[in-house]
Coordinates of C-alpha atoms in Angstrom, one line a residue:
Chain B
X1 CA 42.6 89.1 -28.2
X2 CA 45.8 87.2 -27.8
X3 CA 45.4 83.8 -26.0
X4 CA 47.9 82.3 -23.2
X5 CA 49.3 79.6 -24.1
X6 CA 47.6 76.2 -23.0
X7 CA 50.5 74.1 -22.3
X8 CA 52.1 77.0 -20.5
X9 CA 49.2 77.2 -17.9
X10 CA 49.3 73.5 -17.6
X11 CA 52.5 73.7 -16.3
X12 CA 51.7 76.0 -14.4
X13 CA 48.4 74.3 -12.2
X14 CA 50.8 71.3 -12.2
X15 CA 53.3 73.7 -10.2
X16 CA 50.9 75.1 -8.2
X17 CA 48.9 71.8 -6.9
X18 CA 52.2 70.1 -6.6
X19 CA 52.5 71.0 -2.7
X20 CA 49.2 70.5 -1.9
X21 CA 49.9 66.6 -2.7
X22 CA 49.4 64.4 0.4
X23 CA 48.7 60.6 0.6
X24 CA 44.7 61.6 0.4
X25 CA 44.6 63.1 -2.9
X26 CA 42.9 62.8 -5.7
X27 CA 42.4 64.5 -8.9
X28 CA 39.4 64.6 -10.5
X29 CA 38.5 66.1 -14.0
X30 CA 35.1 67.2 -15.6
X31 CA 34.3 66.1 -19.3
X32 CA 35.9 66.7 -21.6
X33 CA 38.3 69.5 -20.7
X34 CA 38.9 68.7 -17.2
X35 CA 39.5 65.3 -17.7
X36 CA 42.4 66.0 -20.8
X37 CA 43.7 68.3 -17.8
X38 CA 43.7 65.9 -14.8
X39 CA 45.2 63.2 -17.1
X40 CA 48.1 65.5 -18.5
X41 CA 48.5 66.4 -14.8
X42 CA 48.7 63.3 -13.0
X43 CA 51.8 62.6 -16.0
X44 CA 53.0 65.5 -14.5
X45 CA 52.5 64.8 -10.8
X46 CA 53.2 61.1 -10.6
X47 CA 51.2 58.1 -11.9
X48 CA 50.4 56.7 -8.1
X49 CA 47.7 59.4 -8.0
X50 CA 44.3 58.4 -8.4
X51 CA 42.3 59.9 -11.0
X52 CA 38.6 60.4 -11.7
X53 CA 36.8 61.4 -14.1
X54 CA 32.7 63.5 -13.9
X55 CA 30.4 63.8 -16.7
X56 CA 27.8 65.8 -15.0
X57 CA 25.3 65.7 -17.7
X58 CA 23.1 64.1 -14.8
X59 CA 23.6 67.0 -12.4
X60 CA 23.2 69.9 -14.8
X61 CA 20.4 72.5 -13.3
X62 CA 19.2 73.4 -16.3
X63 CA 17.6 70.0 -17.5
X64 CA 13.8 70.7 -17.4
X65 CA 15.0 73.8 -19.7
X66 CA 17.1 72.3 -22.3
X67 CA 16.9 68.5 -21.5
X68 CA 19.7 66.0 -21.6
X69 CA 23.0 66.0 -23.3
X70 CA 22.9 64.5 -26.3
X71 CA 26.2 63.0 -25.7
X72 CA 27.0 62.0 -22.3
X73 CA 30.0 59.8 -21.1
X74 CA 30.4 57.4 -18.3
X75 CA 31.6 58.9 -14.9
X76 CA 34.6 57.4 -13.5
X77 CA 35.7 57.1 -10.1
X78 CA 37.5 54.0 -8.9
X79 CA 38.9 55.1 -5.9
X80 CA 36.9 55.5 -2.5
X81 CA 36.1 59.1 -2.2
X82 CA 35.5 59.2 1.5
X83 CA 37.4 61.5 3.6
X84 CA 40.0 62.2 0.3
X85 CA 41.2 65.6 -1.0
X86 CA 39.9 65.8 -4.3
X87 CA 41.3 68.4 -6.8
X88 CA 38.7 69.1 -8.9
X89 CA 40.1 70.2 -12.2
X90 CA 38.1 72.1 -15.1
X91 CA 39.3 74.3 -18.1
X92 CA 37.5 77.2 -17.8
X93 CA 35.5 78.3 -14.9
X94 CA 32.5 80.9 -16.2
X95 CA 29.1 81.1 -14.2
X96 CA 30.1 78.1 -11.6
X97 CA 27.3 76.1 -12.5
X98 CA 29.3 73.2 -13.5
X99 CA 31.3 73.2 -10.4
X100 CA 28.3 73.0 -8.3
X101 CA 27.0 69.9 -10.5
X102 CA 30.5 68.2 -10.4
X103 CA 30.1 68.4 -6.5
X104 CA 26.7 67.7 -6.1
X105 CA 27.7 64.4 -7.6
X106 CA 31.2 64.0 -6.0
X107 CA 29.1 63.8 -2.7
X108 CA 27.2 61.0 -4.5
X109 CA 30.3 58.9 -4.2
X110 CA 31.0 60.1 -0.5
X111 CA 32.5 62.5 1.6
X112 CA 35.7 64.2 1.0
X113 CA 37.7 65.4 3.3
X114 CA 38.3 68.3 1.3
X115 CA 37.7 69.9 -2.2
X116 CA 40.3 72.2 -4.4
X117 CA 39.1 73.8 -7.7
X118 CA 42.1 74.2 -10.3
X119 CA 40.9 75.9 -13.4
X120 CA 42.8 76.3 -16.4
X121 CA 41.6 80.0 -17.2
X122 CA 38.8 81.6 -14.7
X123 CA 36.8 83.8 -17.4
X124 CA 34.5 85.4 -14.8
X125 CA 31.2 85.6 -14.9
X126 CA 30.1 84.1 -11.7
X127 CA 26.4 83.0 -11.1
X128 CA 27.4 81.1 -7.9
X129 CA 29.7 82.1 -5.1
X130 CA 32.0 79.8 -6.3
X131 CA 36.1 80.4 -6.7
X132 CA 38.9 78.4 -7.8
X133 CA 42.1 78.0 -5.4
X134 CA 44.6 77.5 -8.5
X135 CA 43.8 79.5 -11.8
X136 CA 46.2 79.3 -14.5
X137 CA 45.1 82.7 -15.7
X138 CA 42.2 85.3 -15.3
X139 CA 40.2 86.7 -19.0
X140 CA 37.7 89.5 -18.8
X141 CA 35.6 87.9 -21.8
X142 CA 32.4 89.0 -22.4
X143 CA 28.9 87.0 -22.4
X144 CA 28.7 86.3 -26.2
X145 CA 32.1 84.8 -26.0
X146 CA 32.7 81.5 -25.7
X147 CA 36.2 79.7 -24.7
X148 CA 37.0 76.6 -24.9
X149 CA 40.1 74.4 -25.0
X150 CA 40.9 72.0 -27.9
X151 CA 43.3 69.3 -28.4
X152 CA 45.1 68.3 -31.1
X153 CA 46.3 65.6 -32.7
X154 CA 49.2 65.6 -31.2
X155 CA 47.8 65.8 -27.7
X156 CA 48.8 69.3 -27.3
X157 CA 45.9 72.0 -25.8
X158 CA 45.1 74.9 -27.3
X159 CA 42.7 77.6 -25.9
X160 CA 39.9 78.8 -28.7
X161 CA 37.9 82.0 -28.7
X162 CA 34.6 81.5 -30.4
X163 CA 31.9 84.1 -30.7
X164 CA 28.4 82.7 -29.8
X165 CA 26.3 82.7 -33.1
Chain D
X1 CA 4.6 60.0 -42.0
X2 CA 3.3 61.1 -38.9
X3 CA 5.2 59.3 -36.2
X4 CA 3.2 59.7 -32.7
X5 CA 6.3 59.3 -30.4
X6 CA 8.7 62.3 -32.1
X7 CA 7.8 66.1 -31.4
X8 CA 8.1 68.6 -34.2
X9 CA 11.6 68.6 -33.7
X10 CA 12.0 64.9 -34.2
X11 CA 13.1 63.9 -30.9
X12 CA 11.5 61.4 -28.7
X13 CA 8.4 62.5 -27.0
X14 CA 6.6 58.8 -26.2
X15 CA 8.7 55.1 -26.4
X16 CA 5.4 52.8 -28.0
X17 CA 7.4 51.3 -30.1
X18 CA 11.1 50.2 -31.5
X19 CA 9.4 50.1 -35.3
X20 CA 10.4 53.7 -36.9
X21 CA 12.3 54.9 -35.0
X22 CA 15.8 55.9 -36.1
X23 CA 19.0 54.4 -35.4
X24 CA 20.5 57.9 -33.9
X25 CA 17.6 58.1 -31.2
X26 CA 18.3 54.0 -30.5
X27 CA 21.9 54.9 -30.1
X28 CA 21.7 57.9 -27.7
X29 CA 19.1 55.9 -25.4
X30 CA 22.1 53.2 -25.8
X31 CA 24.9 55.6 -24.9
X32 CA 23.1 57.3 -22.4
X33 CA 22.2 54.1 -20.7
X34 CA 26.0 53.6 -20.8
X35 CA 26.6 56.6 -18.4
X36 CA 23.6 54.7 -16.0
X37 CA 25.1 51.4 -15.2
X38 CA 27.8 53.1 -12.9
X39 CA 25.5 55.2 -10.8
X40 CA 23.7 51.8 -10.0
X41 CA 27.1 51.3 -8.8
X42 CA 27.5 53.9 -6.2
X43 CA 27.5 54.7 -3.0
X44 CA 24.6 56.8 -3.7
X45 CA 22.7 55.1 -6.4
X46 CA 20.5 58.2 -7.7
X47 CA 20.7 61.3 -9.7
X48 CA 18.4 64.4 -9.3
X49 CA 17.7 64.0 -13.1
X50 CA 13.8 63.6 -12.5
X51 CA 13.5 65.4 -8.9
X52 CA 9.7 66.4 -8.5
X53 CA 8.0 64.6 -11.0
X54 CA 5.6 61.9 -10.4
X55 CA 5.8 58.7 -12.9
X56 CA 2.5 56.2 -12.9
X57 CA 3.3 52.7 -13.7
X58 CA 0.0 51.4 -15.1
X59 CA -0.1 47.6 -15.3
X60 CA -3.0 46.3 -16.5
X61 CA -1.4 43.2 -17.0
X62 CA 0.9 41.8 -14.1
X63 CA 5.0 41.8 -14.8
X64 CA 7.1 41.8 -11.7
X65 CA 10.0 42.3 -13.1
X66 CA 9.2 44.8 -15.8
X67 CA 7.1 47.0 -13.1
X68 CA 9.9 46.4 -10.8
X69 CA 12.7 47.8 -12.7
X70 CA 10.7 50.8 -14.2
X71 CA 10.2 51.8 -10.1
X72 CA 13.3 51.2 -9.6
X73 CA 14.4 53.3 -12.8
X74 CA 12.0 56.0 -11.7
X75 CA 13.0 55.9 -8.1
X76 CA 17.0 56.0 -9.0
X77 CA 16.3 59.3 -10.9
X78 CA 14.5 61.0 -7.9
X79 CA 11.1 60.7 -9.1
X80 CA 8.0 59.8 -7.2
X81 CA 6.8 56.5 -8.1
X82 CA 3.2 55.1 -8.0
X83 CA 2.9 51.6 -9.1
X84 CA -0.8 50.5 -9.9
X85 CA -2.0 46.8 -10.5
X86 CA -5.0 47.9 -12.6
X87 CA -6.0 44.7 -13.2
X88 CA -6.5 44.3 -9.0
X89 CA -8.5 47.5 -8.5
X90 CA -10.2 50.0 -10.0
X91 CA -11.0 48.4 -13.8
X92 CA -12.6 44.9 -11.7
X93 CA -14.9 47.9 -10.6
X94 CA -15.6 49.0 -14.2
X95 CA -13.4 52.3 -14.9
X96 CA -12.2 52.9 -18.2
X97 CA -8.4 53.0 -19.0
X98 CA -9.0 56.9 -19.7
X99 CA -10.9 57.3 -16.8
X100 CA -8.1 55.7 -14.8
X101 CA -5.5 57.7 -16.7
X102 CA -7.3 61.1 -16.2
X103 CA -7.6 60.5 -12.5
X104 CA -4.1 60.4 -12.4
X105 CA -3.4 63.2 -14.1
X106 CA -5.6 65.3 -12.2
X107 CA -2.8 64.0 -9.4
X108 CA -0.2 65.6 -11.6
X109 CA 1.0 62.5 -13.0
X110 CA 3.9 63.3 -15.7
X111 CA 4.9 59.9 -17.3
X112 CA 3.2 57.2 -17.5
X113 CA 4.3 53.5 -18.2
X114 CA 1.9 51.4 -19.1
X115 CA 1.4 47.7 -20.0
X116 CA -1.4 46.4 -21.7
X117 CA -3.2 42.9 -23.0
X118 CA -4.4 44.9 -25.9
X119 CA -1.7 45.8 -29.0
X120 CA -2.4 49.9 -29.0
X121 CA -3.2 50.6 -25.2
X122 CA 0.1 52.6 -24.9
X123 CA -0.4 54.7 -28.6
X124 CA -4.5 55.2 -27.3
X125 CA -3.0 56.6 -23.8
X126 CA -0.4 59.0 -25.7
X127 CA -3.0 60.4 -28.1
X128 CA -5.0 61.4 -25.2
X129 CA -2.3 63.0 -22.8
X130 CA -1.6 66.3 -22.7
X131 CA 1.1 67.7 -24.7
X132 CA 3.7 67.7 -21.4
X133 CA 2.9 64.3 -20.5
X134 CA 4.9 61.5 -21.7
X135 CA 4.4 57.5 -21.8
X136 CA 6.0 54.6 -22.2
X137 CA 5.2 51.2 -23.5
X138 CA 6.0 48.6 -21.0
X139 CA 4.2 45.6 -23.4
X140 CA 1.6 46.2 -25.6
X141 CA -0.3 42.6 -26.4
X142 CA 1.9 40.9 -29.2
X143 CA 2.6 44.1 -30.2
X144 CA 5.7 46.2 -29.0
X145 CA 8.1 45.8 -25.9
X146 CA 10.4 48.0 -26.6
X147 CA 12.3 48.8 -23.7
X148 CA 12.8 45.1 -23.2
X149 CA 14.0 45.2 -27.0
X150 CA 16.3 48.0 -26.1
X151 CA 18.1 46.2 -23.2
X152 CA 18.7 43.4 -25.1
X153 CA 20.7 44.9 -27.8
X154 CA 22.0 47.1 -25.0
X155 CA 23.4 43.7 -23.3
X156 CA 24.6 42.5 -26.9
X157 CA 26.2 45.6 -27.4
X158 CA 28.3 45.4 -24.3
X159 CA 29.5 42.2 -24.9
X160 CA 29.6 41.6 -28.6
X161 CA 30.5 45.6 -29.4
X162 CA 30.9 45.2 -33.2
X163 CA 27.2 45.3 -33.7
X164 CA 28.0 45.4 -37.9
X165 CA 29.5 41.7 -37.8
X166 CA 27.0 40.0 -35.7
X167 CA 24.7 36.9 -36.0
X168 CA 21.9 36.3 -34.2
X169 CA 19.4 33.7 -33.5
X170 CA 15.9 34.3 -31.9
X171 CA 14.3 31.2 -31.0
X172 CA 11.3 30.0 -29.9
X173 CA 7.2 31.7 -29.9
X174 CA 7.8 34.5 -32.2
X175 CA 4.3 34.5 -33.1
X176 CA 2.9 35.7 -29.8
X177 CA 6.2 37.3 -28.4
X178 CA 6.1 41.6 -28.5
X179 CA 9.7 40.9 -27.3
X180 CA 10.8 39.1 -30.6
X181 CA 9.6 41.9 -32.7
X182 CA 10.9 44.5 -30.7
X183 CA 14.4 42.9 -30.9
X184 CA 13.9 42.2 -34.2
X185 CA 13.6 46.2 -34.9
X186 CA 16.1 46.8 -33.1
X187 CA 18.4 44.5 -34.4
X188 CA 18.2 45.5 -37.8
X189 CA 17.6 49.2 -37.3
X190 CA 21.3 48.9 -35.1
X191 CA 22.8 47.3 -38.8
X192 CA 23.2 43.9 -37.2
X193 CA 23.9 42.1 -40.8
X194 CA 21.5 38.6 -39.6
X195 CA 19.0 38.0 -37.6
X196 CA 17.4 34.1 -37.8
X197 CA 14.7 33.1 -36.4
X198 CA 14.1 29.7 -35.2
X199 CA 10.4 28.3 -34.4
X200 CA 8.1 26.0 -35.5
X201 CA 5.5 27.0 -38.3
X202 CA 2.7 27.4 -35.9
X203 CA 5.1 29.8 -33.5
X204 CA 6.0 32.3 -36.6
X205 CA 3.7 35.2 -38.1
X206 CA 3.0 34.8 -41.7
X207 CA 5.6 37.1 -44.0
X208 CA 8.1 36.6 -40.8
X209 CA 10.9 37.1 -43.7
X210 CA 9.4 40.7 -44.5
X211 CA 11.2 41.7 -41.4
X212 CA 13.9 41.2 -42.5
X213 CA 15.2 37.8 -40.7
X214 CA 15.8 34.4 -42.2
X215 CA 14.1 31.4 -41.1
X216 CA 14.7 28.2 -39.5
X217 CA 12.6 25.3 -38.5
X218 CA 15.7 23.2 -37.8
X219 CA 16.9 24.5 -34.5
X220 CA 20.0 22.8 -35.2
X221 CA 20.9 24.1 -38.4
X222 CA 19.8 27.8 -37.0
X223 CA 22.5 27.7 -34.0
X224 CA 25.2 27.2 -36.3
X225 CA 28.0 29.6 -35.9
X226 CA 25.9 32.0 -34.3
X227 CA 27.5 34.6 -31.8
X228 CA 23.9 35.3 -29.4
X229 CA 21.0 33.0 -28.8
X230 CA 17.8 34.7 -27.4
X231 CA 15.4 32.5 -26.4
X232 CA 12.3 33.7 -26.1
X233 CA 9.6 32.7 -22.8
X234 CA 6.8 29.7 -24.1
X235 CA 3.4 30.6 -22.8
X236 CA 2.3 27.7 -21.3
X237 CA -1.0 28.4 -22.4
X238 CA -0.2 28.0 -25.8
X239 CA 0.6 24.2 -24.9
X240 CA -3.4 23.3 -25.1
X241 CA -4.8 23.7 -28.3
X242 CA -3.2 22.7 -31.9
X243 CA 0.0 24.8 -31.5
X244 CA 2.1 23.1 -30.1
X245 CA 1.9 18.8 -29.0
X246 CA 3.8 18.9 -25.2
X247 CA 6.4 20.5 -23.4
X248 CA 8.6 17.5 -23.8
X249 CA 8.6 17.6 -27.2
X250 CA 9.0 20.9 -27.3
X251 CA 11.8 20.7 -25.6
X252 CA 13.0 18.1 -27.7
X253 CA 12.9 20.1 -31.0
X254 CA 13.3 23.6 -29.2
X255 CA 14.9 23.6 -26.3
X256 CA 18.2 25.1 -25.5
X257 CA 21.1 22.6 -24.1
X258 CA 24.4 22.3 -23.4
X259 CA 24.5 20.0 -26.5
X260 CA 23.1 22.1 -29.2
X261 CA 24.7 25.7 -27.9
X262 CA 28.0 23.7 -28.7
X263 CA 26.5 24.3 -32.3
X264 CA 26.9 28.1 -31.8
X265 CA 30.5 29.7 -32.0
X266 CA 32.1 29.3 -28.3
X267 CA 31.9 33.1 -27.2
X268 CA 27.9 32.8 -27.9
X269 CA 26.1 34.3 -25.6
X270 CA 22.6 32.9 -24.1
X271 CA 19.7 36.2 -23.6
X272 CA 16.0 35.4 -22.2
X273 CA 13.9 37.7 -21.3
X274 CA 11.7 36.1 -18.4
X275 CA 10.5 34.5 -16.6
X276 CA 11.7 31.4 -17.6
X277 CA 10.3 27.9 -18.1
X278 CA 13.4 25.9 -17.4
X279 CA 13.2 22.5 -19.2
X280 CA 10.5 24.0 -21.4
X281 CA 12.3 26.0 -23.7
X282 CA 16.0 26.3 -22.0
X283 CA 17.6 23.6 -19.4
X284 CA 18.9 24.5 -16.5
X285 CA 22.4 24.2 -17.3
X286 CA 22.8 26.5 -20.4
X287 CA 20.6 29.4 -17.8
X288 CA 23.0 29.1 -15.2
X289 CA 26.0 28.2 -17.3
X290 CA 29.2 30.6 -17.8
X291 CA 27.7 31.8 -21.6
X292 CA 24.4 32.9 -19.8
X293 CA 23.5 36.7 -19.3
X294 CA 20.3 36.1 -18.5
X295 CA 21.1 38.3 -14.9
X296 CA 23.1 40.8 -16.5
X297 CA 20.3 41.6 -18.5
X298 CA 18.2 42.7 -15.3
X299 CA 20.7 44.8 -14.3
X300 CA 20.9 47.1 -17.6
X301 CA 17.4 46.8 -17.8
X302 CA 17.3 49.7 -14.6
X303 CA 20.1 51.8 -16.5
X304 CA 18.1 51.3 -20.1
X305 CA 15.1 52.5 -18.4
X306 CA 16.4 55.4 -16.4
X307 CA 18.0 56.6 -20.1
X308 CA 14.8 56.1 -21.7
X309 CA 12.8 58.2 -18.7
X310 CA 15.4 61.0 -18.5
X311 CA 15.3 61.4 -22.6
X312 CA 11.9 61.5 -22.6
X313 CA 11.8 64.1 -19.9
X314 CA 14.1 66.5 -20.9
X315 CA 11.5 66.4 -24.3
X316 CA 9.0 68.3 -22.5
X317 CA 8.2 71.3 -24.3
X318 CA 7.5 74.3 -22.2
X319 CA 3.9 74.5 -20.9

């Protein structure tokens, strides 16, 4: 299957999330995808944005299954998240799992105003009645694939099909 | 060898001890304590990690702080929390520790923490529990402290990050102290390069060296050029009896002071576990001077302990 290109659909979500901009936003990217995405897009978008980061390793409703990550990071939000418009950003949207987590503990920080989901690629797939608002691109992929997007040493992103062992 | 805290797979089923375990489980309970010390700082300061289950903090010996911070650990990860001073209730009336223990079980107890006068209380209380069950050791006689151990290299770790090029000096009753030999554990298993010890003959375990510390008698000599002092808490009962001749002189010989942390390198840092016996073993000046984390060390202890819980229960095989 031939891959979009990365870079190209980062360009694009910066296009598309560029009018929603008011003085309330905030972006807010989910480890480790997300957050190379919402970093590379506040560049793009201006540097007076605030940006978050959410590991939601803490959040994940599959814990008493699998336990915890072995690796988690530090969330990080500096910025008051009361009454803001977060963009929540995340490189590829699959069951919506994730997206609830990363809310579930956005409202652990406090209210926003108002919540946008900018994916890199929705893959479908959907467990939870959950959609994205900006999509860079739609795959039909199937359940023993597995997408995720790399970076190099360069800094440039690259999507990568894997199939699950 | 058979190590009672790891599963089948190797990963961490009970905390008893620091000793033998390896450095990969230390450093994920260190890292994931990492991701803890900012949801103390939220708005909201929980996570749903342990929503439903019900932890028992057994103290058969009293510790305020220790049995406050594990409820508060507990508490912060959305567990229910039931605190029980054994020592105050049931036991006075003649229950056995198993007895107690299977009573709360029967309540659907799954973890407990548990602190003990006895070495082996916590390793007897694992051996009995049910496979889904897990416990912690919250102090264990002389023997094991471990999550006090962990959040002191967890609060040398944030300040002194290069944990290979570290010296470190313990200092004081090493010979009763389960905190001393937990550090010491972790210290070493962490590949911090020296670790002194600094104590009088009668305060220090034969074969200390075996540990792999080196010893000083000379507190002065032992400071020198070191980059963390712990100090460790003087029982006060130890002052009767042939151990020891007074508090002033102890203070005297091993006390910490302004004058002789000035012996250490100037980004020292001053640890103690509690509670302390100011002008016993530190003065008042070096615990609330600007090289003292003696508070910070509280505060991790909560994130420590919510990393060690939420480990240990996403170990639970399925029943």
């Amino acid at each position: 299957m031939q891959l979009p290109d990365a870079e190209q659909l980062l360009a694009k979500l910066a296009d598309n999330i560029r009018p929603l901009l008011g003085e309330n936003t905030a972006l807010v990217g989910i480890h480790s995808g997300g957050a190379w995405l919402a970093e590379r897009l506040q560049a793009r978008l201006g540097d007076h944005i605030p940006l978050g980061t959410l590991d939601i390793s803490f959040y994940r409703d599959d814990f008493s299954r699998i336990g915890l990550h072995p690796q988690t990071r530090p969330s990080h939000i500096s910025f008051d998240v009361e009454g803001r418009h977060i963009i929540l950003v995340d490189d590829v949207l699959y069951t919506g799992r994730t997206i609830r987590g990363a809310m579930n503990e956005l409202f652990d920080y406090g209210r926003p105003a108002k919540i946008t989901l900018a994916v890199l690629v929705d893959r479908g797939g959907r467990e939870m009645p959950v959609e994205a608002q900006i999509v860079g691109a739609r795959l039909a992929l199937q359940p023993g694939e597995n997408l995720e997007l790399a970076r190099d040493d360069a800094g440039q992103f690259h999507l990568k099909l894997h199939e699950a062992a | 060898m058979n190590n009672p805290q790891l599963d089948k797979n190797g990963n961490l089923k009970h905390l008893l001890s620091i000793e033998g375990l390896p450095r990969a489980i230390l450093t994920q309970i260190l890292d994931t304590a990492e991701s803890f010390t900012g949801v103390s700082e939220r708005e909201v300061k929980k996570v749903p990690l342990l929503r439903g289950k019900t932890v028992c903090n057994i103290f058969f010996e009293n510790s305020t702080r220790t049995r406050t911070t594990f409820e508060l650990a507990a508490k912060r990860l959305s567990a229910d929390v039931v605190s029980l001073n054994v020592g105050t209730s049931s036991q006075s009336k003649g229950e056995t520790v198993l007895d107690t223990v299977d009573n709360l079980i029967a309540m659907h107890a799954d973890m407990f923490v548990v602190r003990h006068s006895q070495s082996g209380a916590a390793h007897f209380i694992a051996r009995h529990v049910g496979p889904h069950i897990h416990v912690i050791n919250a102090g264990d006689g002389r023997h094991s402290h471990p999550t006090q151990g962990l959040l002191d290299v967890f609060t040398i770790r944030r300040y002194k990050p290069d944990m290979h090029n570290l010296r470190v000096a313990i200092v004081g009753d090493v010979l009763h102290s389960r905190v001393a030999r937990s550090e010491i554990h972790a210290l070493t298993t962490l590949g911090v390069p020296e670790v002194r010890v600094i104590a009088p003959k009668t305060l220090l375990p034969t074969d200390v060296e075996k540990l792999g510390v080196q010893v000083y008698h000379d507190m002065r000599a032992g400071l020198k050029d070191v980059d963390v002092v712990m100090m460790l808490r003087l029982q006060n009962e130890r002052m009767s009896g042939a151990l020891l001749p007074s508090a002033q002189e102890y203070f005297k010989c091993y006390g910490l002071t302004q004058e002789k942390l000035a012996l250490a390198k100037p980004d020292a840092i001053v640890m103690h576990p509690g509670p302390m016996n100011r002008g016993v073993e530190i003065d008042s000046s070096v615990a609330d001077g600007n090289q003292s984390v003696i508070l910070p060390q509280v505060t991790y202890g909560i994130a420590v302990r919510m990393a060690v819980m939420s480990i240990l229960a996403g170990n639970t095989e399925a029943a």
